[in-house]
mmCIF file of C-alpha atoms in Angstrom:
data_model
loop_
_atom_site.group_PDB
_atom_site.id
_atom_site.type_symbol
_atom_site.label_atom_id
_atom_site.label_comp_id
_atom_site.label_asym_id
_atom_site.label_seq_id
_atom_site.Cartn_x
_atom_site.Cartn_y
_atom_site.Cartn_z
ATOM 1 C CA LEU A 1 0.000 0.000 0.000
ATOM 2 C CA LEU A 2 2.845 2.394 0.814
ATOM 3 C CA GLY A 3 4.668 1.654 -2.465
ATOM 4 C CA THR A 4 1.478 2.103 -4.477
ATOM 5 C CA SER A 5 0.644 5.365 -2.675
ATOM 6 C CA ILE A 6 4.142 6.774 -3.284
ATOM 7 C CA THR A 7 4.071 5.922 -7.010
ATOM 8 C CA ILE A 8 0.569 7.187 -7.766
ATOM 9 C CA SER A 9 1.101 10.468 -5.885
ATOM 10 C CA SER A 10 4.557 11.317 -7.268
ATOM 11 C CA ASN A 11 5.467 13.629 -10.146
ATOM 12 C CA HIS A 12 9.237 13.014 -9.978
ATOM 13 C CA TRP A 13 10.761 9.937 -11.604
ATOM 14 C CA MET A 14 12.899 9.013 -8.584
ATOM 15 C CA THR A 15 9.950 8.875 -6.155
ATOM 16 C CA ALA A 16 7.874 6.875 -8.674
ATOM 17 C CA TRP A 17 10.771 4.412 -9.058
ATOM 18 C CA THR A 18 11.159 4.172 -5.251
ATOM 19 C CA GLY A 19 7.450 3.313 -4.915
ATOM 20 C CA LEU A 20 7.761 0.580 -7.562
ATOM 21 C CA GLU A 21 10.792 -0.897 -5.743
ATOM 22 C CA ILE A 22 9.010 -0.908 -2.364
ATOM 23 C CA ASN A 23 6.080 -2.700 -4.028
ATOM 24 C CA THR A 24 8.315 -5.362 -5.569
ATOM 25 C CA LEU A 25 10.206 -6.058 -2.342
ATOM 26 C CA ALA A 26 6.984 -6.169 -0.302
ATOM 27 C CA ILE A 27 5.211 -8.761 -2.451
ATOM 28 C CA ILE A 28 8.131 -11.247 -2.687
ATOM 29 C CA PRO A 29 7.698 -12.654 0.877
ATOM 30 C CA LEU A 30 3.968 -13.048 0.174
ATOM 31 C CA ILE A 31 4.686 -15.083 -2.980
ATOM 32 C CA SER A 32 7.295 -17.336 -1.344
ATOM 33 C CA LYS A 33 5.695 -17.741 2.099
ATOM 34 C CA SER A 34 4.534 -21.329 1.498
ATOM 35 C CA HIS A 35 8.196 -22.461 0.944
ATOM 36 C CA HIS A 36 7.008 -24.782 -1.813
ATOM 37 C CA PRO A 37 9.646 -25.081 -4.619
ATOM 38 C CA ARG A 38 7.127 -23.680 -7.108
ATOM 39 C CA ALA A 39 6.460 -20.665 -4.846
ATOM 40 C CA VAL A 40 10.187 -19.972 -4.504
ATOM 41 C CA GLU A 41 10.584 -20.280 -8.284
ATOM 42 C CA ALA A 42 7.682 -17.846 -8.778
ATOM 43 C CA ALA A 43 9.252 -15.358 -6.352
ATOM 44 C CA ILE A 44 12.612 -15.491 -8.180
ATOM 45 C CA LYS A 45 10.935 -15.065 -11.586
ATOM 46 C CA TYR A 46 8.908 -12.134 -10.263
ATOM 47 C CA PHE A 47 11.980 -10.488 -8.719
ATOM 48 C CA LEU A 48 14.112 -10.821 -11.873
ATOM 49 C CA VAL A 49 11.437 -9.436 -14.208
ATOM 50 C CA GLN A 50 10.460 -6.568 -11.915
ATOM 51 C CA ALA A 51 14.113 -5.669 -11.214
ATOM 52 C CA ALA A 52 14.815 -5.526 -14.974
ATOM 53 C CA ALA A 53 11.703 -3.375 -15.538
ATOM 54 C CA SER A 54 12.602 -1.020 -12.659
ATOM 55 C CA ALA A 55 16.136 -0.641 -13.986
ATOM 56 C CA MET A 56 14.673 0.215 -17.391
ATOM 57 C CA VAL A 57 12.342 2.832 -15.838
ATOM 58 C CA LEU A 58 15.376 4.397 -14.138
ATOM 59 C CA PHE A 59 17.461 4.242 -17.341
ATOM 60 C CA SER A 60 14.629 5.799 -19.364
ATOM 61 C CA SER A 61 14.096 8.664 -16.893
ATOM 62 C CA MET A 62 17.849 9.342 -16.562
ATOM 63 C CA THR A 63 18.283 9.414 -20.344
ATOM 64 C CA ASN A 64 15.384 11.865 -20.588
ATOM 65 C CA ALA A 65 16.817 14.029 -17.760
ATOM 66 C CA TRP A 66 20.263 13.975 -19.422
ATOM 67 C CA GLN A 67 18.820 15.165 -22.738
ATOM 68 C CA THR A 68 16.131 17.614 -21.561
ATOM 69 C CA GLY A 69 16.963 18.477 -17.934
ATOM 70 C CA GLN A 70 13.472 17.380 -16.826
ATOM 71 C CA TRP A 71 12.709 14.901 -14.025
ATOM 72 C CA ASP A 72 8.941 15.484 -14.192
ATOM 73 C CA ILE A 73 6.985 12.350 -15.196
ATOM 74 C CA THR A 74 4.725 14.245 -17.600
ATOM 75 C CA GLN A 75 7.715 15.824 -19.419
ATOM 76 C CA LEU A 76 8.982 12.641 -21.071
ATOM 77 C CA THR A 77 9.918 13.863 -24.558
ATOM 78 C CA HIS A 78 13.098 12.064 -25.663
ATOM 79 C CA PRO A 79 12.189 9.337 -28.244
ATOM 80 C CA THR A 80 14.585 6.674 -26.865
ATOM 81 C CA SER A 81 13.285 7.272 -23.328
ATOM 82 C CA CYS A 82 9.698 6.893 -24.524
ATOM 83 C CA LEU A 83 10.511 3.554 -26.177
ATOM 84 C CA LEU A 84 12.374 2.295 -23.099
ATOM 85 C CA LEU A 85 9.520 3.338 -20.830
ATOM 86 C CA THR A 86 6.951 1.550 -23.026
ATOM 87 C CA THR A 87 9.052 -1.628 -22.694
ATOM 88 C CA ALA A 88 9.425 -1.197 -18.919
ATOM 89 C CA ILE A 89 5.691 -0.617 -18.329
ATOM 90 C CA ALA A 90 4.816 -3.599 -20.559
ATOM 91 C CA MET A 91 7.167 -5.770 -18.448
ATOM 92 C CA LYS A 92 5.687 -4.449 -15.193
ATOM 93 C CA LEU A 93 2.114 -5.075 -16.347
ATOM 94 C CA GLY A 94 2.646 -8.314 -18.276
ATOM 95 C CA LEU A 95 1.620 -6.964 -21.680
ATOM 96 C CA VAL A 96 2.510 -8.998 -24.790
ATOM 97 C CA PRO A 97 5.366 -9.657 -25.681
ATOM 98 C CA PHE A 98 6.581 -9.397 -22.042
ATOM 99 C CA HIS A 99 3.814 -11.550 -20.566
ATOM 100 C CA PHE A 100 5.630 -14.877 -20.023
ATOM 101 C CA TRP A 101 6.344 -14.371 -16.309
ATOM 102 C CA PHE A 102 2.799 -13.536 -15.242
ATOM 103 C CA PRO A 103 0.947 -16.907 -15.567
ATOM 104 C CA GLU A 104 3.944 -18.739 -14.044
ATOM 105 C CA VAL A 105 4.141 -16.408 -11.047
ATOM 106 C CA LEU A 106 0.382 -16.629 -10.434
ATOM 107 C CA GLN A 107 0.512 -20.416 -10.657
ATOM 108 C CA GLY A 108 3.201 -20.519 -7.947
ATOM 109 C CA SER A 109 1.386 -18.118 -5.591
ATOM 110 C CA SER A 110 -1.584 -18.637 -3.280
ATOM 111 C CA LEU A 111 -5.013 -17.405 -4.431
ATOM 112 C CA LEU A 112 -4.925 -14.301 -2.211
ATOM 113 C CA THR A 113 -1.403 -13.347 -3.354
ATOM 114 C CA SER A 114 -2.537 -13.924 -6.959
ATOM 115 C CA LEU A 115 -5.397 -11.500 -6.291
ATOM 116 C CA LEU A 116 -2.931 -8.839 -5.114
ATOM 117 C CA LEU A 117 -0.682 -9.431 -8.140
ATOM 118 C CA SER A 118 -3.619 -9.166 -10.548
ATOM 119 C CA THR A 119 -5.161 -5.996 -9.098
ATOM 120 C CA LEU A 120 -3.244 -3.797 -6.640
ATOM 121 C CA MET A 121 0.217 -4.467 -8.134
ATOM 122 C CA LYS A 122 -1.030 -3.379 -11.573
ATOM 123 C CA PHE A 123 -2.144 0.037 -10.331
ATOM 124 C CA PRO A 124 1.257 1.858 -10.088
ATOM 125 C CA PRO A 125 2.410 0.891 -13.644
ATOM 126 C CA ILE A 126 -1.036 1.851 -15.018
ATOM 127 C CA THR A 127 -0.681 5.242 -13.275
ATOM 128 C CA ILE A 128 2.712 5.811 -14.948
ATOM 129 C CA LEU A 129 1.198 4.769 -18.294
ATOM 130 C CA PHE A 130 -1.641 7.219 -17.571
ATOM 131 C CA LEU A 131 0.767 10.132 -16.888
ATOM 132 C CA THR A 132 3.067 9.497 -19.869
ATOM 133 C CA SER A 133 0.477 8.328 -22.430
ATOM 134 C CA HIS A 134 0.735 11.551 -24.507
ATOM 135 C CA SER A 135 4.476 10.859 -25.096
ATOM 136 C CA LEU A 136 4.283 7.180 -26.091
ATOM 137 C CA ASN A 137 4.058 5.730 -29.594
ATOM 138 C CA PRO A 138 0.322 5.189 -30.371
ATOM 139 C CA HIS A 139 0.919 2.526 -33.063
ATOM 140 C CA LEU A 140 3.154 0.480 -30.758
ATOM 141 C CA LEU A 141 0.650 0.672 -27.884
ATOM 142 C CA ALA A 142 -2.259 -0.315 -30.157
ATOM 143 C CA LEU A 143 -0.260 -3.272 -31.529
ATOM 144 C CA MET A 144 0.649 -4.453 -28.016
ATOM 145 C CA ALA A 145 -2.951 -4.039 -26.851
ATOM 146 C CA ILE A 146 -4.467 -6.079 -29.707
ATOM 147 C CA SER A 147 -1.716 -8.732 -29.308
ATOM 148 C CA SER A 148 -2.472 -8.961 -25.572
ATOM 149 C CA ALA A 149 -6.199 -9.396 -26.189
ATOM 150 C CA ALA A 150 -5.449 -12.098 -28.798
ATOM 151 C CA LEU A 151 -2.865 -13.989 -26.751
ATOM 152 C CA GLY A 152 -4.866 -13.736 -23.513
ATOM 153 C CA GLY A 153 -7.812 -15.315 -25.340
ATOM 154 C CA TRP A 154 -5.897 -18.022 -27.209
ATOM 155 C CA MET A 155 -3.686 -19.174 -24.354
ATOM 156 C CA GLY A 156 -6.567 -19.342 -21.865
ATOM 157 C CA LEU A 157 -8.477 -21.846 -24.002
ATOM 158 C CA ASN A 158 -6.541 -25.002 -23.077
ATOM 159 C CA GLN A 159 -5.745 -24.264 -19.410
ATOM 160 C CA THR A 160 -7.061 -26.391 -16.564
ATOM 161 C CA GLN A 161 -5.618 -24.407 -13.641
ATOM 162 C CA THR A 162 -7.920 -21.608 -12.435
ATOM 163 C CA ARG A 163 -5.021 -19.262 -11.557
ATOM 164 C CA LYS A 164 -3.517 -19.578 -15.044
ATOM 165 C CA ILE A 165 -6.916 -18.963 -16.647
ATOM 166 C CA LEU A 166 -7.303 -15.785 -14.567
ATOM 167 C CA ALA A 167 -3.726 -14.750 -15.468
ATOM 168 C CA PHE A 168 -4.507 -14.932 -19.185
ATOM 169 C CA SER A 169 -7.788 -13.149 -18.502
ATOM 170 C CA SER A 170 -5.742 -10.376 -16.866
ATOM 171 C CA ILE A 171 -3.440 -10.106 -19.916
ATOM 172 C CA SER A 172 -6.504 -9.840 -22.162
ATOM 173 C CA HIS A 173 -8.058 -7.085 -20.013
ATOM 174 C CA LEU A 174 -4.767 -5.173 -19.975
ATOM 175 C CA GLY A 175 -5.077 -5.062 -23.774
ATOM 176 C CA TRP A 176 -8.446 -3.290 -23.402
ATOM 177 C CA MET A 177 -6.978 -0.812 -20.890
ATOM 178 C CA THR A 178 -3.934 -0.040 -23.046
ATOM 179 C CA ILE A 179 -5.729 0.536 -26.353
ATOM 180 C CA ILE A 180 -7.939 3.267 -24.906
ATOM 181 C CA THR A 181 -5.193 5.030 -22.876
ATOM 182 C CA LEU A 182 -4.319 7.268 -25.834
ATOM 183 C CA TYR A 183 -7.861 8.569 -26.318
ATOM 184 C CA ASN A 184 -9.663 8.548 -22.978
ATOM 185 C CA LEU A 185 -7.728 8.095 -19.742
ATOM 186 C CA GLN A 186 -10.875 7.925 -17.576
ATOM 187 C CA LEU A 187 -12.015 4.851 -19.526
ATOM 188 C CA THR A 188 -8.703 3.123 -18.722
ATOM 189 C CA LEU A 189 -9.333 3.683 -15.013
ATOM 190 C CA LEU A 190 -12.995 2.636 -15.286
ATOM 191 C CA THR A 191 -11.934 -0.628 -16.987
ATOM 192 C CA PHE A 192 -9.306 -1.214 -14.288
ATOM 193 C CA TYR A 193 -11.776 -0.603 -11.442
ATOM 194 C CA VAL A 194 -14.486 -2.878 -12.878
ATOM 195 C CA TYR A 195 -11.882 -5.553 -13.677
ATOM 196 C CA SER A 196 -10.431 -5.330 -10.131
ATOM 197 C CA ILE A 197 -13.835 -5.637 -8.423
ATOM 198 C CA THR A 198 -14.853 -8.627 -10.566
ATOM 199 C CA THR A 199 -11.494 -10.399 -10.267
ATOM 200 C CA ALA A 200 -11.465 -9.858 -6.488
ATOM 201 C CA ALA A 201 -14.911 -11.459 -6.224
ATOM 202 C CA ILE A 202 -13.748 -14.478 -8.290
ATOM 203 C CA PHE A 203 -10.460 -15.010 -6.415
ATOM 204 C CA LEU A 204 -12.143 -14.713 -2.997
ATOM 205 C CA THR A 205 -14.857 -17.181 -4.048
ATOM 206 C CA LEU A 206 -12.248 -19.676 -5.311
ATOM 207 C CA ASN A 207 -10.317 -19.197 -2.060
ATOM 208 C CA THR A 208 -13.458 -19.967 -0.013
ATOM 209 C CA THR A 209 -14.111 -23.199 -1.914
ATOM 210 C CA LYS A 210 -10.338 -24.003 -2.115
ATOM 211 C CA THR A 211 -10.556 -24.463 -5.887
ATOM 212 C CA LEU A 212 -7.261 -24.566 -7.804
ATOM 213 C CA ASN A 213 -8.209 -26.490 -10.958
ATOM 214 C CA LEU A 214 -11.241 -27.341 -13.071
ATOM 215 C CA SER A 215 -11.715 -30.864 -11.692
ATOM 216 C CA THR A 216 -12.090 -29.427 -8.157
ATOM 217 C CA LEU A 217 -14.394 -26.736 -9.519
ATOM 218 C CA MET A 218 -16.714 -29.452 -10.868
ATOM 219 C CA THR A 219 -17.295 -30.853 -7.381
ATOM 220 C CA SER A 220 -17.362 -27.592 -5.434
ATOM 221 C CA TRP A 221 -21.031 -26.823 -6.152
ATOM 222 C CA THR A 222 -22.101 -29.229 -3.377
ATOM 223 C CA LYS A 223 -20.107 -27.225 -0.803
ATOM 224 C CA THR A 224 -21.639 -23.810 -1.461
ATOM 225 C CA PRO A 225 -24.405 -23.896 -4.108
ATOM 226 C CA THR A 226 -25.362 -20.214 -3.707
ATOM 227 C CA LEU A 227 -21.768 -19.014 -3.847
ATOM 228 C CA ASN A 228 -21.134 -21.068 -6.981
ATOM 229 C CA ALA A 229 -24.214 -19.631 -8.668
ATOM 230 C CA THR A 230 -22.871 -16.142 -7.859
ATOM 231 C CA LEU A 231 -19.461 -17.200 -9.215
ATOM 232 C CA MET A 232 -21.107 -18.054 -12.534
ATOM 233 C CA LEU A 233 -22.620 -14.548 -12.784
ATOM 234 C CA THR A 234 -19.305 -12.914 -11.810
ATOM 235 C CA LEU A 235 -17.429 -14.921 -14.474
ATOM 236 C CA LEU A 236 -19.960 -13.886 -17.109
ATOM 237 C CA SER A 237 -19.533 -10.270 -15.960
ATOM 238 C CA LEU A 238 -15.749 -10.587 -16.454
ATOM 239 C CA ALA A 239 -16.458 -11.918 -19.943
ATOM 240 C CA GLY A 240 -18.445 -8.729 -20.674
ATOM 241 C CA LEU A 241 -21.942 -10.097 -21.255
ATOM 242 C CA PRO A 242 -24.541 -7.290 -21.555
ATOM 243 C CA PRO A 243 -26.830 -7.387 -18.507
ATOM 244 C CA LEU A 244 -23.800 -7.436 -16.183
ATOM 245 C CA ALA A 245 -21.368 -4.707 -15.089
ATOM 246 C CA GLY A 246 -18.406 -6.069 -17.120
ATOM 247 C CA PHE A 247 -20.167 -5.048 -20.325
ATOM 248 C CA MET A 248 -19.965 -1.338 -19.446
ATOM 249 C CA PRO A 249 -16.215 -0.641 -19.992
ATOM 250 C CA LYS A 250 -16.070 -2.757 -23.172
ATOM 251 C CA TRP A 251 -19.103 -0.969 -24.593
ATOM 252 C CA PHE A 252 -17.610 2.469 -23.849
ATOM 253 C CA ILE A 253 -14.197 1.499 -25.254
ATOM 254 C CA ILE A 254 -15.654 0.205 -28.531
ATOM 255 C CA GLN A 255 -17.771 3.377 -28.777
ATOM 256 C CA GLU A 256 -14.729 5.617 -28.162
ATOM 257 C CA LEU A 257 -12.532 3.723 -30.652
ATOM 258 C CA THR A 258 -15.254 4.088 -33.295
ATOM 259 C CA LYS A 259 -15.438 7.846 -32.607
ATOM 260 C CA GLN A 260 -11.653 8.058 -33.059
ATOM 261 C CA GLU A 261 -12.014 6.362 -36.500
ATOM 262 C CA MET A 262 -10.301 3.200 -35.265
ATOM 263 C CA THR A 263 -13.106 0.891 -36.389
ATOM 264 C CA PRO A 264 -10.734 -1.979 -37.429
ATOM 265 C CA ALA A 265 -9.142 -1.947 -33.932
ATOM 266 C CA ALA A 266 -12.600 -1.883 -32.291
ATOM 267 C CA LEU A 267 -13.721 -4.805 -34.475
ATOM 268 C CA ALA A 268 -10.541 -6.780 -33.666
ATOM 269 C CA MET A 269 -10.966 -6.226 -29.906
ATOM 270 C CA ALA A 270 -14.657 -7.189 -30.013
ATOM 271 C CA LEU A 271 -13.930 -10.399 -31.934
ATOM 272 C CA LEU A 272 -10.984 -11.316 -29.696
ATOM 273 C CA SER A 273 -13.158 -10.944 -26.599
ATOM 274 C CA LEU A 274 -15.134 -13.951 -27.919
ATOM 275 C CA LEU A 275 -12.088 -16.145 -27.213
ATOM 276 C CA GLY A 276 -12.188 -15.017 -23.592
ATOM 277 C CA LEU A 277 -15.944 -15.575 -23.486
ATOM 278 C CA PHE A 278 -15.360 -19.230 -24.410
ATOM 279 C CA PHE A 279 -13.162 -20.020 -21.407
ATOM 280 C CA TYR A 280 -15.271 -17.938 -19.003
ATOM 281 C CA LEU A 281 -18.325 -19.909 -20.163
ATOM 282 C CA ARG A 282 -16.377 -23.124 -19.610
ATOM 283 C CA LEU A 283 -15.528 -22.058 -16.052
ATOM 284 C CA ALA A 284 -19.139 -21.000 -15.422
ATOM 285 C CA TYR A 285 -20.382 -24.315 -16.846
ATOM 286 C CA TYR A 286 -18.022 -26.317 -14.627
ATOM 287 C CA SER A 287 -18.894 -24.289 -11.542
ATOM 288 C CA THR A 288 -22.668 -24.785 -11.666
ATOM 289 C CA ILE A 289 -24.013 -27.055 -14.361
ATOM 290 C CA THR A 290 -21.842 -30.198 -14.447
ATOM 291 C CA LEU A 291 -21.856 -33.175 -12.145
ATOM 292 C CA PRO A 292 -18.559 -34.943 -11.373
ATOM 293 C CA PRO A 293 -17.584 -37.217 -14.287
ATOM 294 C CA ASN A 294 -17.611 -40.403 -12.147
ATOM 295 C CA PRO A 295 -20.031 -39.875 -9.264
ATOM 296 C CA ALA A 296 -19.816 -43.509 -8.166
ATOM 297 C CA ASN A 297 -16.105 -43.247 -7.262
ATOM 298 C CA HIS A 298 -16.082 -39.639 -6.168
ATOM 299 C CA MET A 299 -16.636 -38.659 -2.556
ATOM 300 C CA LYS A 300 -19.255 -35.946 -2.266
ATOM 301 C CA GLN A 301 -17.970 -32.753 -0.647
ATOM 302 C CA TRP A 302 -19.487 -31.653 2.651
ATOM 303 C CA SER A 303 -21.680 -28.608 2.417
ATOM 304 C CA ILE A 304 -20.294 -25.533 4.179
ATOM 305 C CA ASN A 305 -22.951 -24.036 6.456
ATOM 306 C CA SER A 306 -21.041 -20.899 7.459
ATOM 307 C CA PRO A 307 -22.439 -17.714 5.891
ATOM 308 C CA THR A 308 -20.683 -16.177 2.890
ATOM 309 C CA SER A 309 -18.299 -13.366 3.786
ATOM 310 C CA PRO A 310 -19.808 -9.862 3.401
ATOM 311 C CA THR A 311 -16.779 -8.845 1.273
ATOM 312 C CA ILE A 312 -17.533 -11.502 -1.366
ATOM 313 C CA ALA A 313 -21.241 -10.637 -1.282
ATOM 314 C CA THR A 314 -20.515 -6.910 -1.808
ATOM 315 C CA LEU A 315 -17.933 -7.442 -4.574
ATOM 316 C CA ALA A 316 -20.115 -9.996 -6.406
ATOM 317 C CA SER A 317 -23.117 -7.644 -6.220
ATOM 318 C CA LEU A 318 -21.065 -4.731 -7.566
ATOM 319 C CA SER A 319 -19.562 -6.822 -10.364
ATOM 320 C CA THR A 320 -22.984 -7.916 -11.608
ATOM 321 C CA LEU A 321 -25.341 -4.990 -10.903
ATOM 322 C CA LEU A 322 -23.459 -1.814 -11.904
ATOM 323 C CA LEU A 323 -24.628 -1.628 -15.536
ATOM 324 C CA PRO A 324 -27.710 0.595 -14.842
ATOM 325 C CA LEU A 325 -25.298 3.283 -13.603
ATOM 326 C CA SER A 326 -23.641 3.516 -17.035
ATOM 327 C CA PRO A 327 -25.451 6.769 -18.124
ATOM 328 C CA MET A 328 -24.125 8.477 -14.981
ATOM 329 C CA VAL A 329 -20.619 7.063 -15.591
ATOM 330 C CA LEU A 330 -20.736 8.189 -19.219
ATOM 331 C CA ALA A 331 -21.749 11.700 -18.152
ATOM 332 C CA SER A 332 -18.849 11.898 -15.679
ATOM 333 C CA ILE A 333 -16.181 10.838 -18.201
#
């Protein structure tokens, strides 16, 4: 929280870099706390990638300061610095082609740490992208955004681990956030907020039912039927289906891209979101509609009688019921 606060409130490159470093060092013990070899491997991968990205942020800002005498984040004007910063932010966020570390790190972390990595840890780099967006190359950002949406969709299709599926979902959503950064910064933040609320609801639900892969998800409906029904709605919201809140940012982004005469990009993003819809539907189907494949040999799970946590209830309600507020949101942005 301290690292994030420092980065999002700073206007000097050194303080922004310090915030990013505090964030990286703070999350590493959380990733490796289980002492499982996979968790340690995930922590090392995370550290190496984030250290390289932080060094690149520092190199980019120093090059810019050397050439222009400016340390202000919004005054990034040197072309080489802009290119280096685009690379660094893409590495920090996990945008294509620097996405390889993200699914692996999530797979090695616990569900709650994965939630932090997918939401809170993305906020500082998005803020830097937000502040420097006017200086960055629009064609490069658009290419990376469409590639992220495509790869996030394709790679999520054949996964069986829920954390990896949500990692590729995150990469796909980052594509939506990046493509609109150049034209409407408020829409980037709106997409991030809706994505964070929905993802938090999904991760907390999976953590309650202790679900790490699809075969466990198939049998978890007997534990908490109501929670699993809510999980289905939340997953469909993340996919962007119309009656649910997840449709709002995608609708606004496609509308804005069309206004900016980027109809081919809007069409590509809309079609690529269908890939994501497929694996969200598969998750939703497994969570509520299927029975275990061999009920005779499979022990039925005990139902959990404890009430659902108020946090999950609030987040799930927000992630499914916010769409009627869209006229007010549209007026404010």
